[in-house]
PDB file of C-alpha atoms in Angstrom:
ATOM      1  CA  UNK A 154      21.878 120.731  15.333  1.00  0.00           C
ATOM      2  CA  UNK A 155      20.879 117.561  17.143  1.00  0.00           C
ATOM      3  CA  UNK A 156      20.799 117.196  20.900  1.00  0.00           C
ATOM      4  CA  UNK A 157      24.050 116.035  22.450  1.00  0.00           C
ATOM      5  CA  UNK A 158      23.445 113.204  24.889  1.00  0.00           C
ATOM      6  CA  UNK A 159      25.235 112.845  28.210  1.00  0.00           C
ATOM      7  CA  UNK A 160      28.354 110.662  27.925  1.00  0.00           C
ATOM      8  CA  UNK A 161      27.224 108.537  30.886  1.00  0.00           C
ATOM      9  CA  UNK A 162      23.951 107.715  29.109  1.00  0.00           C
ATOM     10  CA  UNK A 163      25.735 106.950  25.840  1.00  0.00           C
ATOM     11  CA  UNK A 164      28.171 104.666  27.673  1.00  0.00           C
ATOM     12  CA  UNK A 165      25.295 102.909  29.465  1.00  0.00           C
ATOM     13  CA  UNK A 166      23.571 102.316  26.112  1.00  0.00           C
ATOM     14  CA  UNK A 167      26.798 100.910  24.656  1.00  0.00           C
ATOM     15  CA  UNK A 168      27.220  98.518  27.572  1.00  0.00           C
ATOM     16  CA  UNK A 169      23.593  97.383  27.324  1.00  0.00           C
ATOM     17  CA  UNK A 170      23.915  97.000  23.546  1.00  0.00           C
ATOM     18  CA  UNK A 171      27.021  94.884  24.059  1.00  0.00           C
ATOM     19  CA  UNK A 172      24.890  92.625  26.237  1.00  0.00           C
ATOM     20  CA  UNK A 173      22.336  92.265  23.429  1.00  0.00           C
ATOM     21  CA  UNK A 174      19.783  95.033  24.123  1.00  0.00           C
ATOM     22  CA  UNK A 175      18.562  96.152  20.663  1.00  0.00           C
ATOM     23  CA  UNK A 176      16.764  99.264  21.965  1.00  0.00           C
ATOM     24  CA  UNK A 177      19.960 100.381  23.693  1.00  0.00           C
ATOM     25  CA  UNK A 178      21.874  99.775  20.453  1.00  0.00           C
ATOM     26  CA  UNK A 179      19.448 102.014  18.546  1.00  0.00           C
ATOM     27  CA  UNK A 180      19.793 104.726  21.211  1.00  0.00           C
ATOM     28  CA  UNK A 181      23.598 104.428  21.140  1.00  0.00           C
ATOM     29  CA  UNK A 182      23.726 104.833  17.358  1.00  0.00           C
ATOM     30  CA  UNK A 183      21.245 107.747  17.321  1.00  0.00           C
ATOM     31  CA  UNK A 184      23.184 109.524  20.074  1.00  0.00           C
ATOM     32  CA  UNK A 185      26.572 109.208  18.368  1.00  0.00           C
ATOM     33  CA  UNK A 186      25.956 109.240  14.632  1.00  0.00           C
ATOM     34  CA  UNK A 187      26.100 113.035  14.188  1.00  0.00           C
ATOM     35  CA  UNK A 188      29.474 113.305  15.973  1.00  0.00           C
ATOM     36  CA  UNK A 189      30.918 110.355  14.056  1.00  0.00           C
ATOM     37  CA  UNK A 190      29.742 111.756  10.727  1.00  0.00           C
ATOM     38  CA  UNK A 191      31.034 115.282  11.439  1.00  0.00           C
ATOM     39  CA  UNK A 192      34.395 113.932  12.578  1.00  0.00           C
ATOM     40  CA  UNK A 193      34.760 111.832   9.431  1.00  0.00           C
ATOM     41  CA  UNK A 194      33.686 114.713   7.179  1.00  0.00           C
ATOM     42  CA  UNK A 195      36.538 116.767   8.615  1.00  0.00           C
ATOM     43  CA  UNK A 196      39.048 113.930   8.369  1.00  0.00           C
ATOM     44  CA  UNK A 197      38.240 112.529   4.938  1.00  0.00           C
ATOM     45  CA  UNK A 198      35.683 114.817   3.293  1.00  0.00           C
ATOM     46  CA  UNK A 199      31.933 114.729   2.775  1.00  0.00           C
ATOM     47  CA  UNK A 200      32.054 112.370  -0.199  1.00  0.00           C
ATOM     48  CA  UNK A 201      33.485 109.534   1.893  1.00  0.00           C
ATOM     49  CA  UNK A 202      32.020 110.310   5.330  1.00  0.00           C
ATOM     50  CA  UNK A 203      28.853 108.231   5.021  1.00  0.00           C
ATOM     51  CA  UNK A 204      30.678 105.078   3.916  1.00  0.00           C
ATOM     52  CA  UNK A 205      33.317 105.574   6.596  1.00  0.00           C
ATOM     53  CA  UNK A 206      30.633 106.081   9.244  1.00  0.00           C
ATOM     54  CA  UNK A 207      29.047 102.784   8.236  1.00  0.00           C
ATOM     55  CA  UNK A 208      32.421 101.069   8.455  1.00  0.00           C
ATOM     56  CA  UNK A 209      32.958 102.657  11.878  1.00  0.00           C
ATOM     57  CA  UNK A 210      29.692 101.229  13.188  1.00  0.00           C
ATOM     58  CA  UNK A 211      30.393  97.821  11.641  1.00  0.00           C
ATOM     59  CA  UNK A 212      33.717  97.657  13.451  1.00  0.00           C
ATOM     60  CA  UNK A 213      32.190  98.975  16.666  1.00  0.00           C
ATOM     61  CA  UNK A 214      29.335  96.469  16.612  1.00  0.00           C
ATOM     62  CA  UNK A 215      31.777  93.592  16.185  1.00  0.00           C
ATOM     63  CA  UNK A 216      33.700  94.658  19.283  1.00  0.00           C
ATOM     64  CA  UNK A 217      30.829  96.111  21.335  1.00  0.00           C
ATOM     65  CA  UNK A 218      30.471  93.006  23.531  1.00  0.00           C
ATOM     66  CA  UNK A 219      34.095  93.511  24.629  1.00  0.00           C
ATOM     67  CA  UNK A 220      33.649  97.252  25.369  1.00  0.00           C
ATOM     68  CA  UNK A 221      34.745  97.669  29.000  1.00  0.00           C
ATOM     69  CA  UNK A 222      33.922 101.395  29.486  1.00  0.00           C
ATOM     70  CA  UNK A 223      37.500 102.364  30.391  1.00  0.00           C
ATOM     71  CA  UNK A 224      36.670 105.578  28.521  1.00  0.00           C
ATOM     72  CA  UNK A 225      33.316 106.986  27.454  1.00  0.00           C
ATOM     73  CA  UNK A 226      31.571 105.166  24.630  1.00  0.00           C
ATOM     74  CA  UNK A 227      31.722 108.336  22.509  1.00  0.00           C
ATOM     75  CA  UNK A 228      35.514 108.500  22.944  1.00  0.00           C
ATOM     76  CA  UNK A 229      35.825 104.785  22.170  1.00  0.00           C
ATOM     77  CA  UNK A 230      33.674 105.153  19.029  1.00  0.00           C
ATOM     78  CA  UNK A 231      35.564 108.226  17.795  1.00  0.00           C
ATOM     79  CA  UNK A 232      38.806 106.262  18.238  1.00  0.00           C
ATOM     80  CA  UNK A 233      37.384 103.610  15.939  1.00  0.00           C
ATOM     81  CA  UNK A 234      36.296 106.318  13.464  1.00  0.00           C
ATOM     82  CA  UNK A 235      39.819 107.728  13.509  1.00  0.00           C
ATOM     83  CA  UNK A 236      41.282 104.319  12.643  1.00  0.00           C
ATOM     84  CA  UNK A 237      38.694 103.838   9.874  1.00  0.00           C
ATOM     85  CA  UNK A 238      39.635 107.253   8.444  1.00  0.00           C
ATOM     86  CA  UNK A 239      43.344 106.407   8.605  1.00  0.00           C
ATOM     87  CA  UNK A 240      42.721 103.091   6.862  1.00  0.00           C
ATOM     88  CA  UNK A 241      40.818 104.924   4.110  1.00  0.00           C
ATOM     89  CA  UNK A 242      43.731 107.316   3.621  1.00  0.00           C
ATOM     90  CA  UNK A 243      46.188 104.416   3.413  1.00  0.00           C
ATOM     91  CA  UNK A 244      43.990 102.761   0.801  1.00  0.00           C
ATOM     92  CA  UNK A 245      43.668 106.007  -1.176  1.00  0.00           C
ATOM     93  CA  UNK A 246      47.433 106.504  -1.155  1.00  0.00           C
ATOM     94  CA  UNK A 247      47.844 103.141  -2.821  1.00  0.00           C
ATOM     95  CA  UNK A 248      45.488 104.366  -5.558  1.00  0.00           C
ATOM     96  CA  UNK A 249      46.599 107.937  -6.282  1.00  0.00           C
ATOM     97  CA  UNK A 250      44.233 110.310  -8.066  1.00  0.00           C
ATOM     98  CA  UNK A 251      45.148 113.042 -10.499  1.00  0.00           C
ATOM     99  CA  UNK A 252      44.230 116.497  -9.257  1.00  0.00           C
ATOM    100  CA  UNK A 253      44.521 119.749 -11.169  1.00  0.00           C
ATOM    101  CA  UNK A 254      46.423 122.165  -8.957  1.00  0.00           C
ATOM    102  CA  UNK A 255      46.067 125.075 -11.354  1.00  0.00           C
ATOM    103  CA  UNK A 256      44.174 128.194 -10.349  1.00  0.00           C
ATOM    104  CA  UNK A 257      41.795 129.750 -12.850  1.00  0.00           C
ATOM    105  CA  UNK A 258      40.729 133.374 -13.167  1.00  0.00           C
ATOM    106  CA  UNK A 259      37.289 132.764 -11.651  1.00  0.00           C
ATOM    107  CA  UNK A 260      38.838 131.467  -8.412  1.00  0.00           C
ATOM    108  CA  UNK A 261      41.032 134.556  -8.151  1.00  0.00           C
ATOM    109  CA  UNK A 262      38.029 136.854  -8.700  1.00  0.00           C
ATOM    110  CA  UNK A 263      35.916 134.994  -6.145  1.00  0.00           C
ATOM    111  CA  UNK A 264      38.660 135.288  -3.528  1.00  0.00           C
ATOM    112  CA  UNK A 265      39.005 139.025  -4.147  1.00  0.00           C
ATOM    113  CA  UNK A 266      35.261 139.729  -3.713  1.00  0.00           C
ATOM    114  CA  UNK A 267      33.806 140.422  -0.254  1.00  0.00           C
ATOM    115  CA  UNK A 268      32.404 137.293   1.369  1.00  0.00           C
ATOM    116  CA  UNK A 269      29.149 136.648   3.198  1.00  0.00           C
ATOM    117  CA  UNK A 270      29.084 134.832   6.537  1.00  0.00           C
ATOM    118  CA  UNK A 271      28.148 131.613   4.733  1.00  0.00           C
ATOM    119  CA  UNK A 272      31.053 132.018   2.339  1.00  0.00           C
ATOM    120  CA  UNK A 273      33.375 132.629   5.295  1.00  0.00           C
ATOM    121  CA  UNK A 274      32.138 129.366   6.867  1.00  0.00           C
ATOM    122  CA  UNK A 275      32.839 127.506   3.619  1.00  0.00           C
ATOM    123  CA  UNK A 276      36.310 129.068   3.442  1.00  0.00           C
ATOM    124  CA  UNK A 277      37.025 128.133   7.060  1.00  0.00           C
ATOM    125  CA  UNK A 278      35.891 124.568   6.359  1.00  0.00           C
ATOM    126  CA  UNK A 279      38.271 124.390   3.393  1.00  0.00           C
ATOM    127  CA  UNK A 280      41.108 125.755   5.506  1.00  0.00           C
ATOM    128  CA  UNK A 281      40.403 123.199   8.239  1.00  0.00           C
ATOM    129  CA  UNK A 282      40.526 120.491   5.577  1.00  0.00           C
ATOM    130  CA  UNK A 283      43.974 121.774   4.550  1.00  0.00           C
ATOM    131  CA  UNK A 284      45.444 121.493   8.055  1.00  0.00           C
ATOM    132  CA  UNK A 285      47.995 118.775   8.729  1.00  0.00           C
ATOM    133  CA  UNK A 286      46.049 115.610   9.669  1.00  0.00           C
ATOM    134  CA  UNK A 287      47.134 115.506  13.325  1.00  0.00           C
ATOM    135  CA  UNK A 288      46.274 119.192  13.831  1.00  0.00           C
ATOM    136  CA  UNK A 289      42.949 118.846  11.962  1.00  0.00           C
ATOM    137  CA  UNK A 290      42.025 115.853  14.129  1.00  0.00           C
ATOM    138  CA  UNK A 291      42.768 117.657  17.387  1.00  0.00           C
ATOM    139  CA  UNK A 292      41.041 120.860  16.242  1.00  0.00           C
ATOM    140  CA  UNK A 293      37.885 119.100  15.063  1.00  0.00           C
ATOM    141  CA  UNK A 294      37.624 116.960  18.195  1.00  0.00           C
ATOM    142  CA  UNK A 295      38.009 119.879  20.602  1.00  0.00           C
ATOM    143  CA  UNK A 296      36.610 122.872  18.712  1.00  0.00           C
ATOM    144  CA  UNK A 297      33.957 121.334  16.464  1.00  0.00           C
ATOM    145  CA  UNK A 298      32.822 118.238  18.376  1.00  0.00           C
ATOM    146  CA  UNK A 299      33.447 119.955  21.729  1.00  0.00           C
ATOM    147  CA  UNK A 300      35.311 117.081  23.369  1.00  0.00           C
ATOM    148  CA  UNK A 301      37.561 117.908  26.279  1.00  0.00           C
ATOM    149  CA  UNK A 302      41.310 117.748  25.801  1.00  0.00           C
ATOM    150  CA  UNK A 303      41.514 114.515  27.833  1.00  0.00           C
ATOM    151  CA  UNK A 304      38.861 112.844  25.682  1.00  0.00           C
ATOM    152  CA  UNK A 305      40.551 114.034  22.491  1.00  0.00           C
ATOM    153  CA  UNK A 306      43.847 112.654  23.790  1.00  0.00           C
ATOM    154  CA  UNK A 307      42.141 109.287  24.360  1.00  0.00           C
ATOM    155  CA  UNK A 308      40.716 109.326  20.822  1.00  0.00           C
ATOM    156  CA  UNK A 309      44.091 110.186  19.290  1.00  0.00           C
ATOM    157  CA  UNK A 310      46.127 107.978  21.615  1.00  0.00           C
ATOM    158  CA  UNK A 311      48.507 110.728  22.698  1.00  0.00           C
ATOM    159  CA  UNK A 312      49.183 112.909  25.775  1.00  0.00           C
ATOM    160  CA  UNK A 313      46.906 115.862  26.609  1.00  0.00           C
ATOM    161  CA  UNK A 314      49.807 118.267  26.100  1.00  0.00           C
ATOM    162  CA  UNK A 315      50.162 117.042  22.530  1.00  0.00           C
ATOM    163  CA  UNK A 316      46.478 117.747  21.873  1.00  0.00           C
ATOM    164  CA  UNK A 317      46.811 121.249  23.355  1.00  0.00           C
ATOM    165  CA  UNK A 318      49.840 121.892  21.174  1.00  0.00           C
ATOM    166  CA  UNK A 319      48.135 120.593  18.032  1.00  0.00           C
ATOM    167  CA  UNK A 320      45.049 122.732  18.641  1.00  0.00           C
ATOM    168  CA  UNK A 321      47.179 125.833  19.250  1.00  0.00           C
ATOM    169  CA  UNK A 322      49.189 125.206  16.097  1.00  0.00           C
ATOM    170  CA  UNK A 323      46.001 124.529  14.117  1.00  0.00           C
ATOM    171  CA  UNK A 324      44.614 127.892  15.235  1.00  0.00           C
ATOM    172  CA  UNK A 325      47.859 129.600  14.223  1.00  0.00           C
ATOM    173  CA  UNK A 326      47.757 127.854  10.836  1.00  0.00           C
ATOM    174  CA  UNK A 327      44.135 128.889  10.297  1.00  0.00           C
ATOM    175  CA  UNK A 328      44.777 132.506  11.244  1.00  0.00           C
ATOM    176  CA  UNK A 329      47.829 132.607   8.963  1.00  0.00           C
ATOM    177  CA  UNK A 330      45.892 130.994   6.076  1.00  0.00           C
ATOM    178  CA  UNK A 331      42.937 133.345   6.497  1.00  0.00           C
ATOM    179  CA  UNK A 332      45.268 136.326   6.628  1.00  0.00           C
ATOM    180  CA  UNK A 333      47.015 135.220   3.442  1.00  0.00           C
ATOM    181  CA  UNK A 334      43.698 134.543   1.734  1.00  0.00           C
ATOM    182  CA  UNK A 335      41.790 137.696   2.572  1.00  0.00           C
ATOM    183  CA  UNK A 336      43.791 140.249   4.476  1.00  0.00           C
ATOM    184  CA  UNK A 337      44.668 141.043   8.083  1.00  0.00           C
ATOM    185  CA  UNK A 338      41.085 141.264   9.425  1.00  0.00           C
ATOM    186  CA  UNK A 339      40.315 137.697   8.404  1.00  0.00           C
ATOM    187  CA  UNK A 340      42.034 136.171  11.428  1.00  0.00           C
ATOM    188  CA  UNK A 341      39.074 137.273  13.550  1.00  0.00           C
ATOM    189  CA  UNK A 342      36.883 134.793  11.639  1.00  0.00           C
ATOM    190  CA  UNK A 343      38.739 131.835  13.170  1.00  0.00           C
ATOM    191  CA  UNK A 344      38.137 133.120  16.664  1.00  0.00           C
ATOM    192  CA  UNK A 345      34.438 133.871  16.063  1.00  0.00           C
ATOM    193  CA  UNK A 346      33.440 131.192  13.534  1.00  0.00           C
ATOM    194  CA  UNK A 347      30.387 129.079  14.293  1.00  0.00           C
ATOM    195  CA  UNK A 348      30.654 125.447  13.226  1.00  0.00           C
TER     196      UNK A 348
END
């Protein structure tokens, strides 16, 4: 996992980049790209995350000179990523895809077999992907990207209490889904999972 840079340093780089400092721009992008990519993977999936990350940075670079640091640069950038992800969903809805919802015998057998820690992580990732979008967003921001509730509220444009509620409900949904998928002991995986 890459080093997480201090929000004050990231914000300083963003401000300097907005003033035209190319080295600061490179530092800003390097410091934030892992968080942006991980956030987008959880919102829209790994197949689209790279393109959406590029779109996020394109939008951010266009508005970087106007960035006023009312919030941290990481929070500001994740807000842009959230809007990019939402725009991608709106576009995808206009072009629906056909998806086979049937379950084959192999899937049933795989679910019944004991899972390794890696398989549990993959299952948890799939369950996170199945959360309602607002709950998934709040959960990923606070539990995966380790933002504080106030920062997550800034990213999502809602009150802190709403973020707390969404995270709590996401945890309940995950525990319920794990319990339904693999028995009563599975709920412990949500509490102890490493992202």
